[in-house]
Amino acid sequence: MQRIRVAIQYLERQLRLEHPLARRELLTDGFSVFIEHLDRLLNLSARGQLEMREIVYAYLQRVEHDDELGLAARLFPFTRGDRHQSPTLIVIDPSISFGRPVVMGSGVRADVIVNFFNTGETIADLADEYQLHPFQIEEAVRYALAA
């Protein structure tokens, strides 16, 4: 909430915008609030700090929105250091498993997979057990170990 308060204050005081939270052009990565202003990307939660557009947009592209409500519905976190090669196999969706990260389309939680992996189960055994592709199991392990 503190970051949102800072963003509201910045919008009202510095940019002189009324009803700041009703503005459609606000963006968020789930942590900070951003706005495009004068061809620059401002981090409103950091009192207008300029952001590197390419990096922020890479994260924002991994947020899927509900078409009816226009709200963020699910997030596909990065599982690899190279954001261009990070697949969207792990999803965080509040309507699935109470928002815990799961393998997309399966509902199998990433932490459950990594717990079995840490006890010695192989990628192949876990793929058979959960009827998933080994690549999906690898991504779940990669995500859970990095988180």
GROMACS .gro file of C-alpha atoms in nm:
model
  147
    1MET     CA    1   0.000   0.000   0.000
    2GLN     CA    2   0.286   0.239   0.074
    3ARG     CA    3   0.409   0.219  -0.288
    4ILE     CA    4   0.059   0.296  -0.414
    5ARG     CA    5   0.031   0.596  -0.181
    6VAL     CA    6   0.362   0.729  -0.313
    7ALA     CA    7   0.240   0.678  -0.672
    8ILE     CA    8  -0.088   0.862  -0.603
    9GLN     CA    9   0.093   1.152  -0.439
   10TYR     CA   10   0.333   1.181  -0.733
   11LEU     CA   11   0.051   1.178  -0.987
   12GLU     CA   12  -0.148   1.440  -0.797
   13ARG     CA   13   0.136   1.674  -0.695
   14GLN     CA   14   0.391   1.648  -0.975
   15LEU     CA   15   0.181   1.562  -1.279
   16ARG     CA   16  -0.132   1.737  -1.147
   17LEU     CA   17  -0.367   1.456  -1.248
   18GLU     CA   18  -0.708   1.422  -1.088
   19HIS     CA   19  -0.842   1.075  -1.002
   20PRO     CA   20  -0.503   0.913  -1.063
   21LEU     CA   21  -0.605   0.552  -1.005
   22ALA     CA   22  -0.878   0.578  -1.268
   23ARG     CA   23  -0.621   0.638  -1.542
   24ARG     CA   24  -0.603   0.358  -1.797
   25GLU     CA   25  -0.240   0.430  -1.886
   26LEU     CA   26  -0.110   0.318  -1.547
   27LEU     CA   27   0.105   0.004  -1.561
   28THR     CA   28   0.224  -0.229  -1.290
   29ASP     CA   29   0.457  -0.523  -1.253
   30GLY     CA   30   0.280  -0.624  -0.932
   31PHE     CA   31   0.534  -0.432  -0.726
   32SER     CA   32   0.560  -0.078  -0.865
   33VAL     CA   33   0.329   0.157  -1.055
   34PHE     CA   34   0.446   0.312  -1.385
   35ILE     CA   35   0.320   0.567  -1.637
   36GLU     CA   36   0.439   0.686  -1.977
   37HIS     CA   37   0.486   1.063  -1.954
   38LEU     CA   38   0.654   1.289  -2.210
   39ASP     CA   39   0.794   0.985  -2.390
   40ARG     CA   40   0.957   0.852  -2.072
   41LEU     CA   41   0.862   0.567  -1.844
   42LEU     CA   42   0.829   0.689  -1.486
   43ASN     CA   43   0.823   0.467  -1.179
   44LEU     CA   44   0.556   0.642  -0.974
   45SER     CA   45   0.623   0.422  -0.671
   46ALA     CA   46   0.979   0.559  -0.669
   47ARG     CA   47   0.866   0.924  -0.692
   48GLY     CA   48   0.903   0.953  -1.068
   49GLN     CA   49   1.232   0.772  -1.115
   50LEU     CA   50   1.305   0.708  -1.483
   51GLU     CA   51   1.298   0.341  -1.577
   52MET     CA   52   1.461   0.143  -1.855
   53ARG     CA   53   1.162   0.085  -2.080
   54GLU     CA   54   1.289  -0.235  -2.245
   55ILE     CA   55   1.341  -0.418  -1.916
   56VAL     CA   56   1.015  -0.307  -1.756
   57TYR     CA   57   0.812  -0.394  -2.066
   58ALA     CA   58   0.970  -0.740  -2.078
   59TYR     CA   59   0.819  -0.804  -1.735
   60LEU     CA   60   0.487  -0.639  -1.817
   61GLN     CA   61   0.447  -0.860  -2.127
   62ARG     CA   62   0.442  -1.161  -1.896
   63VAL     CA   63   0.126  -1.037  -1.726
   64GLU     CA   64  -0.201  -1.159  -1.874
   65HIS     CA   65  -0.510  -0.944  -1.817
   66ASP     CA   66  -0.875  -1.035  -1.776
   67ASP     CA   67  -1.047  -0.892  -2.084
   68GLU     CA   68  -1.373  -0.817  -1.904
   69LEU     CA   69  -1.231  -0.645  -1.597
   70GLY     CA   70  -0.905  -0.519  -1.746
   71LEU     CA   71  -0.721  -0.639  -1.436
   72ALA     CA   72  -0.407  -0.849  -1.416
   73ALA     CA   73  -0.520  -1.211  -1.405
   74ARG     CA   74  -0.199  -1.415  -1.416
   75LEU     CA   75   0.176  -1.379  -1.425
   76PHE     CA   76   0.430  -1.594  -1.606
   77PRO     CA   77   0.752  -1.546  -1.406
   78PHE     CA   78   1.093  -1.569  -1.563
   79THR     CA   79   1.263  -1.904  -1.503
   80ARG     CA   80   1.592  -1.820  -1.673
   81GLY     CA   81   1.841  -1.538  -1.663
   82ASP     CA   82   1.795  -1.469  -2.033
   83ARG     CA   83   1.446  -1.320  -2.046
   84HIS     CA   84   1.424  -1.386  -2.421
   85GLN     CA   85   1.459  -1.760  -2.371
   86SER     CA   86   1.239  -1.796  -2.063
   87PRO     CA   87   0.927  -1.997  -2.155
   88THR     CA   88   0.581  -1.936  -2.011
   89LEU     CA   89   0.538  -2.278  -1.854
   90ILE     CA   90   0.501  -2.163  -1.494
   91VAL     CA   91   0.203  -1.946  -1.404
   92ILE     CA   92   0.093  -1.758  -1.095
   93ASP     CA   93  -0.285  -1.726  -1.102
   94PRO     CA   94  -0.488  -1.632  -0.791
   95SER     CA   95  -0.771  -1.860  -0.910
   96ILE     CA   96  -0.544  -2.168  -0.918
   97SER     CA   97  -0.387  -2.321  -0.607
   98PHE     CA   98  -0.434  -1.997  -0.408
   99GLY     CA   99  -0.189  -1.815  -0.633
  100ARG     CA  100   0.100  -2.051  -0.582
  101PRO     CA  101   0.316  -2.109  -0.893
  102VAL     CA  102   0.193  -2.407  -1.098
  103VAL     CA  103   0.284  -2.576  -1.424
  104MET     CA  104   0.063  -2.412  -1.687
  105GLY     CA  105  -0.243  -2.618  -1.778
  106SER     CA  106  -0.187  -2.880  -1.509
  107GLY     CA  107  -0.245  -2.721  -1.170
  108VAL     CA  108   0.061  -2.906  -1.036
  109ARG     CA  109   0.246  -2.678  -0.796
  110ALA     CA  110   0.611  -2.603  -0.866
  111ASP     CA  111   0.705  -2.643  -0.498
  112VAL     CA  112   0.556  -2.994  -0.488
  113ILE     CA  113   0.763  -3.095  -0.791
  114VAL     CA  114   1.083  -2.952  -0.646
  115ASN     CA  115   1.022  -3.120  -0.309
  116PHE     CA  116   1.005  -3.461  -0.481
  117PHE     CA  117   1.304  -3.369  -0.699
  118ASN     CA  118   1.505  -3.279  -0.388
  119THR     CA  119   1.430  -3.621  -0.237
  120GLY     CA  120   1.589  -3.794  -0.536
  121GLU     CA  121   1.305  -3.836  -0.784
  122THR     CA  122   1.425  -3.802  -1.142
  123ILE     CA  123   1.285  -3.562  -1.402
  124ALA     CA  124   1.159  -3.861  -1.602
  125ASP     CA  125   0.986  -4.018  -1.300
  126LEU     CA  126   0.817  -3.690  -1.211
  127ALA     CA  127   0.706  -3.639  -1.571
  128ASP     CA  128   0.546  -3.986  -1.569
  129GLU     CA  129   0.389  -3.935  -1.228
  130TYR     CA  130   0.226  -3.602  -1.317
  131GLN     CA  131   0.171  -3.679  -1.688
  132LEU     CA  132   0.381  -3.380  -1.792
  133HIS     CA  133   0.662  -3.335  -2.041
  134PRO     CA  134   1.012  -3.352  -1.886
  135PHE     CA  135   1.069  -2.994  -2.007
  136GLN     CA  136   0.776  -2.879  -1.789
  137ILE     CA  137   0.924  -3.054  -1.487
  138GLU     CA  138   1.264  -2.894  -1.554
  139GLU     CA  139   1.105  -2.547  -1.567
  140ALA     CA  140   0.918  -2.606  -1.241
  141VAL     CA  141   1.242  -2.711  -1.072
  142ARG     CA  142   1.431  -2.418  -1.227
  143TYR     CA  143   1.163  -2.172  -1.107
  144ALA     CA  144   1.135  -2.312  -0.755
  145LEU     CA  145   1.512  -2.322  -0.702
  146ALA     CA  146   1.553  -1.965  -0.824
  147ALA     CA  147   1.264  -1.822  -0.620
   0.00000   0.00000   0.00000
